[in-house]
Tab-separated table of C-alpha atoms in Angstrom:
chain	number	residue	atom	x	y	z
A	1	MET	CA	10.180	-84.408	96.421
A	2	LYS	CA	11.726	-83.734	93.059
A	3	SER	CA	9.772	-85.944	90.506
A	4	THR	CA	10.359	-86.753	86.728
A	5	ARG	CA	8.932	-88.904	83.918
A	6	ILE	CA	9.336	-92.491	84.877
A	7	LYS	CA	12.348	-94.229	83.120
A	8	PRO	CA	13.557	-97.764	82.558
A	9	PRO	CA	14.719	-99.737	85.606
A	10	SER	CA	18.212	-99.515	84.524
A	11	THR	CA	17.935	-95.549	84.789
A	12	SER	CA	16.477	-93.524	87.948
A	13	ASN	CA	14.473	-95.084	90.253
A	14	THR	CA	12.369	-92.057	90.838
A	15	GLY	CA	9.882	-90.437	88.583
A	16	THR	CA	6.335	-89.443	87.605
A	17	THR	CA	3.716	-90.904	85.008
A	18	ARG	CA	-0.028	-91.749	84.471
A	19	LEU	CA	-1.218	-94.910	84.972
A	20	PRO	CA	-3.445	-96.183	81.602
A	21	ASN	CA	-6.820	-95.108	83.411
A	22	THR	CA	-5.563	-92.617	86.031
A	23	PRO	CA	-7.518	-89.446	85.197
A	24	PRO	CA	-5.500	-86.102	84.288
A	25	GLU	CA	-5.850	-84.635	87.588
A	26	LYS	CA	-3.612	-87.175	89.129
A	27	LYS	CA	0.144	-87.252	89.317
A	28	VAL	CA	1.719	-90.525	89.964
A	29	MET	CA	5.285	-90.645	91.838
A	30	SER	CA	7.020	-93.803	91.371
A	31	THR	CA	9.639	-95.417	93.833
A	32	THR	CA	11.172	-98.898	94.548
A	33	PRO	CA	8.471	-101.785	95.535
A	34	ALA	CA	9.027	-101.202	99.281
A	35	HIS	CA	11.414	-98.498	100.055
A	36	ASN	CA	12.935	-95.043	98.263
A	37	LYS	CA	16.231	-96.210	97.796
A	38	GLY	CA	17.722	-92.490	98.265
A	39	THR	CA	16.849	-92.065	101.823
A	40	LYS	CA	15.468	-95.759	102.617
A	41	ILE	CA	12.224	-94.397	104.214
A	42	PRO	CA	9.397	-97.075	103.983
A	43	MET	CA	6.552	-96.099	101.415
A	44	GLU	CA	3.756	-95.914	103.928
A	45	ARG	CA	5.564	-93.604	106.146
A	46	LEU	CA	6.570	-91.298	103.323
A	47	VAL	CA	2.981	-90.820	102.437
A	48	ARG	CA	2.321	-90.171	106.127
A	49	GLN	CA	4.624	-87.336	105.852
A	50	LEU	CA	3.424	-85.860	102.662
A	51	ARG	CA	-0.048	-86.022	103.939
A	52	LEU	CA	0.772	-84.220	107.206
A	53	SER	CA	2.528	-81.353	105.269
A	54	LYS	CA	1.136	-77.851	105.164
A	55	LYS	CA	2.278	-77.340	101.669
A	56	ASN	CA	0.338	-80.530	100.635
A	57	LYS	CA	-3.243	-79.237	102.076
A	58	ASP	CA	-4.935	-79.291	98.724
A	59	LEU	CA	-3.871	-82.512	97.657
A	60	SER	CA	-4.551	-86.211	98.805
A	61	PHE	CA	-2.004	-89.374	98.374
A	62	ARG	CA	-2.356	-92.900	98.447
A	63	THR	CA	0.049	-95.869	97.294
A	64	THR	CA	-0.708	-98.370	94.673
A	65	VAL	CA	1.142	-101.314	93.578
A	66	ILE	CA	1.256	-101.614	89.385
A	67	PRO	CA	-0.122	-105.138	88.792
A	68	ASP	CA	1.419	-106.007	85.594
A	69	GLY	CA	3.668	-104.788	82.885
A	70	ALA	CA	7.226	-103.580	82.821
A	71	MET	CA	6.676	-101.922	86.026
A	72	LYS	CA	4.996	-104.972	87.852
A	73	GLY	CA	5.397	-104.950	91.643
A	74	ARG	CA	6.630	-101.053	91.597
A	75	VAL	CA	4.989	-98.866	94.448
A	76	ILE	CA	3.826	-95.460	93.187
A	77	ILE	CA	2.306	-92.696	95.415
A	78	GLU	CA	-0.713	-90.961	93.612
A	79	VAL	CA	-1.332	-87.612	94.155
A	80	LEU	CA	-4.823	-86.316	93.597
A	81	THR	CA	-6.219	-82.878	93.685
A	82	LYS	CA	-9.277	-83.119	96.179
A	83	ALA	CA	-12.662	-83.493	94.584
A	84	GLY	CA	-14.496	-80.606	92.969
A	85	PHE	CA	-17.523	-78.960	94.261
A	86	ARG	CA	-21.142	-79.925	93.392
A	87	LEU	CA	-22.947	-77.210	91.920
A	88	PHE	CA	-26.070	-77.859	94.540
A	89	ASP	CA	-23.741	-77.621	97.663
A	90	LEU	CA	-23.382	-74.023	97.097
A	91	PRO	CA	-25.506	-71.591	98.648
A	92	PRO	CA	-28.700	-70.118	96.420
A	93	GLU	CA	-27.161	-66.845	96.405
A	94	LEU	CA	-23.667	-68.154	94.726
A	95	ARG	CA	-25.583	-70.188	92.269
A	96	GLU	CA	-27.514	-67.489	91.211
A	97	ARG	CA	-24.255	-64.874	90.858
A	98	ILE	CA	-22.826	-68.130	88.742
A	99	TYR	CA	-25.992	-68.291	86.481
A	100	GLY	CA	-25.431	-64.395	86.067
A	101	PHE	CA	-22.372	-65.019	84.663
A	102	VAL	CA	-22.746	-68.014	82.504
A	103	PHE	CA	-26.130	-66.428	80.934
A	104	ALA	CA	-24.600	-62.605	80.518
A	105	GLU	CA	-24.958	-61.605	76.900
A	106	PRO	CA	-23.635	-57.915	76.348
A	107	THR	CA	-25.194	-57.351	73.319
A	108	GLY	CA	-28.541	-59.550	73.828
A	109	TYR	CA	-29.993	-62.618	72.206
A	110	LYS	CA	-30.737	-62.284	68.799
A	111	ILE	CA	-34.091	-64.012	68.077
A	112	ASP	CA	-35.406	-64.493	64.842
A	113	ILE	CA	-38.303	-66.707	62.796
A	114	TYR	CA	-36.850	-69.141	60.193
A	115	ARG	CA	-39.424	-69.965	57.546
A	116	SER	CA	-38.793	-73.544	55.788
A	117	SER	CA	-40.024	-74.751	52.530
A	118	ILE	CA	-41.129	-78.143	54.359
A	119	ARG	CA	-44.606	-78.108	54.049
A	120	MET	CA	-46.716	-78.943	57.582
A	121	ASP	CA	-49.358	-81.529	58.189
A	122	ALA	CA	-53.043	-80.218	57.222
A	123	GLN	CA	-54.109	-78.999	60.964
A	124	ARG	CA	-51.006	-77.314	61.409
A	125	ASP	CA	-51.393	-75.678	57.860
A	126	PHE	CA	-54.316	-74.442	58.813
A	127	LEU	CA	-53.025	-73.106	62.086
A	128	GLU	CA	-49.943	-71.415	61.205
A	129	GLY	CA	-49.626	-71.058	57.699
A	130	ILE	CA	-48.158	-73.408	54.952
A	131	PHE	CA	-44.491	-72.897	55.936
A	132	LEU	CA	-42.710	-74.421	58.930
A	133	LYS	CA	-41.854	-71.165	61.421
A	134	LYS	CA	-39.133	-71.967	63.739
A	135	VAL	CA	-37.917	-69.654	66.429
A	136	VAL	CA	-34.032	-69.322	65.922
A	137	HIS	CA	-31.190	-67.708	68.146
A	138	GLY	CA	-28.811	-65.758	65.947
A	139	GLY	CA	-29.051	-63.519	63.076
A	140	ASP	CA	-28.117	-64.760	59.449
A	141	PHE	CA	-29.614	-68.299	60.593
A	142	ARG	CA	-29.153	-69.703	57.425
A	143	ASN	CA	-26.131	-68.142	55.930
A	144	VAL	CA	-22.986	-70.372	55.311
A	145	ARG	CA	-20.560	-67.830	56.331
A	146	THR	CA	-21.725	-67.569	59.650
A	147	HIS	CA	-21.443	-71.180	60.313
A	148	LYS	CA	-18.155	-71.998	59.353
A	149	GLY	CA	-17.600	-75.976	59.922
A	150	GLN	CA	-21.189	-76.492	60.311
A	151	LYS	CA	-23.529	-78.654	58.617
A	152	TRP	CA	-27.081	-78.027	57.831
A	153	ASP	CA	-29.617	-80.632	58.791
A	154	ASP	CA	-32.871	-80.406	56.451
A	155	GLN	CA	-34.794	-82.929	58.694
A	156	ARG	CA	-34.281	-81.006	61.665
A	157	LEU	CA	-34.141	-77.532	60.362
A	158	LYS	CA	-30.738	-77.030	62.626
A	159	TRP	CA	-27.024	-76.630	61.846
A	160	ILE	CA	-24.927	-79.236	63.253
A	161	GLY	CA	-21.406	-79.106	64.787
A	162	GLY	CA	-21.613	-75.622	66.145
A	163	PRO	CA	-20.769	-74.514	69.669
A	164	PRO	CA	-23.474	-75.222	72.163
A	165	ASN	CA	-26.047	-72.925	72.853
A	166	VAL	CA	-25.582	-71.602	76.455
A	167	LEU	CA	-29.318	-71.605	77.058
A	168	SER	CA	-29.104	-75.195	76.759
A	169	LEU	CA	-28.451	-75.689	80.301
A	170	LEU	CA	-31.800	-74.921	81.162
A	171	ARG	CA	-32.808	-78.272	80.111
A	172	VAL	CA	-29.904	-79.979	82.259
A	173	ASN	CA	-32.406	-80.639	84.869
A	174	ARG	CA	-35.634	-79.246	86.792
A	175	GLN	CA	-33.730	-77.602	89.474
A	176	ILE	CA	-31.024	-75.684	87.352
A	177	HIS	CA	-34.223	-75.049	85.097
A	178	ALA	CA	-36.176	-73.535	88.057
A	179	GLU	CA	-33.029	-71.609	89.556
A	180	ALA	CA	-31.552	-70.466	86.369
A	181	THR	CA	-34.684	-69.540	84.190
A	182	PRO	CA	-35.151	-66.073	86.011
A	183	VAL	CA	-31.932	-65.113	85.581
A	184	ALA	CA	-31.539	-66.281	81.680
A	185	TYR	CA	-34.492	-64.383	80.489
A	186	GLY	CA	-34.545	-61.333	83.596
A	187	THR	CA	-30.971	-60.242	83.299
A	188	ASN	CA	-30.668	-60.090	79.529
A	189	ARG	CA	-32.027	-58.108	76.335
A	190	PHE	CA	-33.802	-60.247	73.689
A	191	VAL	CA	-33.708	-58.844	70.140
A	192	LEU	CA	-36.590	-60.032	67.875
A	193	TYR	CA	-35.462	-59.095	63.970
A	194	SER	CA	-37.796	-59.628	60.994
A	195	ASN	CA	-41.293	-60.827	60.952
A	196	LYS	CA	-41.952	-58.599	64.140
A	197	PHE	CA	-45.401	-59.711	65.104
A	198	ALA	CA	-44.769	-63.125	64.058
A	199	CYS	CA	-41.501	-63.222	65.751
A	200	ALA	CA	-42.620	-61.669	69.107
A	201	GLN	CA	-45.932	-63.966	69.316
A	202	ARG	CA	-44.210	-67.139	68.265
A	203	PHE	CA	-41.245	-66.322	70.782
A	204	ILE	CA	-43.395	-65.912	73.556
A	205	ARG	CA	-45.580	-69.368	72.728
A	206	VAL	CA	-42.143	-71.083	72.830
A	207	ILE	CA	-40.670	-70.308	76.006
A	208	GLY	CA	-44.248	-70.643	77.754
A	209	PRO	CA	-44.181	-69.933	81.597
A	210	SER	CA	-40.822	-68.648	81.163
A	211	ALA	CA	-42.029	-65.673	79.158
A	212	GLN	CA	-43.208	-64.128	82.806
A	213	PHE	CA	-39.268	-63.550	83.699
A	214	LEU	CA	-38.656	-61.142	80.400
A	215	ARG	CA	-37.602	-57.829	81.352
A	216	ASP	CA	-36.253	-56.404	78.422
A	217	ILE	CA	-36.820	-56.900	74.577
A	218	GLN	CA	-35.968	-54.627	71.854
A	219	ILE	CA	-37.635	-54.510	68.564
A	220	ARG	CA	-35.685	-54.207	65.088
A	221	ASP	CA	-36.942	-52.266	61.894
A	222	ILE	CA	-40.564	-51.528	62.724
A	223	SER	CA	-41.852	-49.513	60.004
A	224	SER	CA	-45.546	-48.586	61.376
A	225	LEU	CA	-47.243	-47.657	64.749
A	226	LYS	CA	-49.615	-50.212	63.835
A	227	GLN	CA	-46.756	-53.121	63.785
A	228	LEU	CA	-45.888	-51.570	67.363
A	229	HIS	CA	-49.530	-52.057	68.398
A	230	HIS	CA	-49.867	-55.443	67.060
A	231	ILE	CA	-46.018	-56.389	69.003
A	232	LEU	CA	-47.633	-54.808	72.495
A	233	MET	CA	-50.711	-57.146	71.939
A	234	ALA	CA	-48.216	-60.365	71.103
A	235	LEU	CA	-46.039	-59.396	74.534
A	236	SER	CA	-49.266	-59.519	76.687
A	237	ASN	CA	-48.428	-62.773	77.671
A	238	ALA	CA	-44.871	-61.266	79.264
A	239	PRO	CA	-46.242	-59.021	82.076
A	240	GLY	CA	-42.670	-58.342	83.369
A	241	VAL	CA	-41.646	-56.567	80.666
A	242	ARG	CA	-40.141	-53.295	81.986
A	243	ARG	CA	-38.331	-51.952	78.585
A	244	LEU	CA	-39.323	-52.461	74.856
A	245	VAL	CA	-36.577	-50.507	72.757
A	246	VAL	CA	-38.207	-49.447	69.475
A	247	PRO	CA	-36.445	-47.532	66.514
A	248	ASP	CA	-36.524	-43.752	66.810
A	249	LEU	CA	-37.498	-43.735	63.096
A	250	LEU	CA	-40.972	-44.807	64.538
A	251	ALA	CA	-41.370	-40.854	65.946
A	252	THR	CA	-39.210	-39.215	63.101
A	253	VAL	CA	-41.146	-41.114	60.278
A	254	SER	CA	-44.057	-43.103	61.494
A	255	ALA	CA	-45.526	-40.540	64.183
A	256	ARG	CA	-44.481	-37.726	61.706
A	257	SER	CA	-46.419	-38.878	59.036
A	258	ALA	CA	-49.681	-39.679	61.063
A	259	ALA	CA	-49.255	-36.540	62.849
A	260	LYS	CA	-51.908	-33.410	62.006
A	261	ASN	CA	-48.911	-31.001	62.103
A	262	HIS	CA	-45.907	-32.700	60.134
A	263	ASP	CA	-43.364	-30.177	61.310
A	264	ASN	CA	-44.350	-29.766	65.287
A	265	PRO	CA	-42.672	-32.701	67.298
A	266	ASP	CA	-45.381	-32.129	69.724
A	267	SER	CA	-47.911	-33.239	67.321
A	268	TRP	CA	-46.218	-36.319	66.509
A	269	ALA	CA	-46.202	-37.642	70.199
A	270	CYS	CA	-49.781	-36.973	70.210
A	271	ALA	CA	-50.101	-39.294	67.141
A	272	PHE	CA	-48.061	-41.875	68.520
A	273	HIS	CA	-50.018	-41.951	72.112
A	274	LYS	CA	-53.172	-42.359	70.092
A	275	VAL	CA	-52.197	-45.819	68.729
A	276	ILE	CA	-50.533	-46.950	72.186
A	277	ARG	CA	-52.118	-45.184	74.802
A	278	LEU	CA	-54.682	-48.183	75.861
A	279	ASP	CA	-51.759	-50.873	75.716
A	280	LEU	CA	-49.674	-48.551	78.021
A	281	MET	CA	-52.443	-48.228	80.422
A	282	ASP	CA	-52.707	-51.916	80.183
A	283	ILE	CA	-49.532	-52.514	81.073
A	284	LYS	CA	-49.854	-50.363	84.151
A	285	LYS	CA	-52.372	-52.755	85.289
A	286	LYS	CA	-50.318	-55.504	85.083
A	287	TYR	CA	-47.327	-53.610	87.085
A	288	LYS	CA	-49.872	-52.257	89.974
A	289	ALA	CA	-51.134	-56.266	90.119
A	290	SER	CA	-48.169	-57.507	90.668
A	291	ASN	CA	-46.924	-55.045	93.101
A	292	ARG	CA	-44.066	-53.604	90.508
A	293	CYS	CA	-43.255	-49.973	91.155
A	294	TRP	CA	-42.086	-49.434	87.786
A	295	ARG	CA	-43.636	-46.167	85.551
A	296	ALA	CA	-45.134	-47.464	82.542
A	297	SER	CA	-44.856	-43.946	81.151
A	298	ASP	CA	-40.808	-45.361	80.983
A	299	PHE	CA	-42.158	-48.851	79.321
A	300	ILE	CA	-41.326	-47.331	75.590
A	301	GLN	CA	-37.500	-46.935	74.990
A	302	PHE	CA	-35.942	-45.396	71.667
A	303	ALA	CA	-32.880	-46.706	69.897
A	304	ASN	CA	-31.030	-44.833	67.343
A	305	GLU	CA	-31.497	-46.188	63.862
A	306	SER	CA	-31.876	-43.478	61.552
A	307	ALA	CA	-29.182	-42.121	59.145
A	308	PRO	CA	-30.952	-38.707	58.142
A	309	LEU	CA	-29.491	-35.946	56.172
A	310	ASP	CA	-29.825	-33.341	58.801
A	311	VAL	CA	-28.491	-35.003	61.862
A	312	ALA	CA	-28.842	-31.670	64.273
A	313	GLN	CA	-32.244	-30.799	63.293
A	314	LEU	CA	-33.359	-34.222	63.822
A	315	ASP	CA	-31.985	-34.768	66.578
A	316	LYS	CA	-33.280	-31.450	68.141
A	317	ASP	CA	-36.725	-32.366	66.811
A	318	PHE	CA	-36.580	-35.842	68.417
A	319	GLU	CA	-35.495	-34.349	71.773
A	320	ILE	CA	-38.723	-32.158	71.747
A	321	PHE	CA	-40.847	-35.259	70.785
A	322	GLU	CA	-39.652	-37.582	73.671
A	323	ALA	CA	-39.981	-34.765	76.251
A	324	ALA	CA	-43.921	-34.547	75.196
A	325	PHE	CA	-44.068	-38.110	74.605
A	326	ARG	CA	-43.157	-38.745	78.208
A	327	GLU	CA	-45.188	-35.708	79.795
A	328	ILE	CA	-48.308	-36.958	77.897
A	329	ALA	CA	-47.743	-40.086	78.989
A	330	ARG	CA	-47.509	-39.355	82.808
A	331	ALA	CA	-50.641	-37.305	82.609
A	332	TYR	CA	-52.954	-40.022	81.675
A	333	LEU	CA	-51.335	-42.643	83.309
A	334	ASP	CA	-51.131	-40.398	86.349
A	335	GLU	CA	-47.738	-41.003	87.070
A	336	GLU	CA	-45.340	-38.318	88.622
């Protein structure tokens, strides 16, 4: 049945429109009060025919009499799409896949610490320092250019008017939180930026029990092996982390400067393990306690963040270092 927009009674008697409170998914087909003038088919019979048509299996129909206004008394056919599904009507396996698509962040979630100039109360001053620290999502948190069209709220320390954070979905209700948290934290990389130790420690504290689901963390711009050791201590409450990605500069600069022989990559590896050996052994114990078959010797991974002058030579030295690093780790961790 061809439909057009409703026209005044003096023109066509057949058309489509929306009533004032008709949802957008509804189409309203209009005709004369009792019959379709062109075919003389009673309205109720026409509705029955529409319902029985296989072409309309995804639609539903009903007749309504317009109560007042210029079209008062006119009988309309409301064409409605079938009601949408409810998320919790789906099997758990499908819900988990949906969560995976929703929370997927190919470049990782960027986590930073924002320090405000607002003084905290005396007790919190004593515990956490004189400035308020806030875990924030995204780099350049206070940069106006990265928050176009948004307004900064000094009281709540947040930007107003920006797009919603997808992680806010975890706050919808308890069931979604319980089902989606392992997916959100377990299938994405979390990249920690400035204030490395403070950022890692604060981030783990803020997400609380959800830290158990963390699997992949990257630390940017670490300048010393001592910092790495402190970060590993901060991550002790996240026993499920499988991969910690650190800059290759820890090997080519920090470990090299701490090594007995600065020109020998094998010596760099020994210096590296001198700092993190106990941490890796503790990680292996946690894996074993939770029946995980992951290798602690693969826990530390390296990302290329250096821009040296002699790239070819440094790449060769790094390959030697990494091979020695893995071999030493597998030896004292008793992993093949």
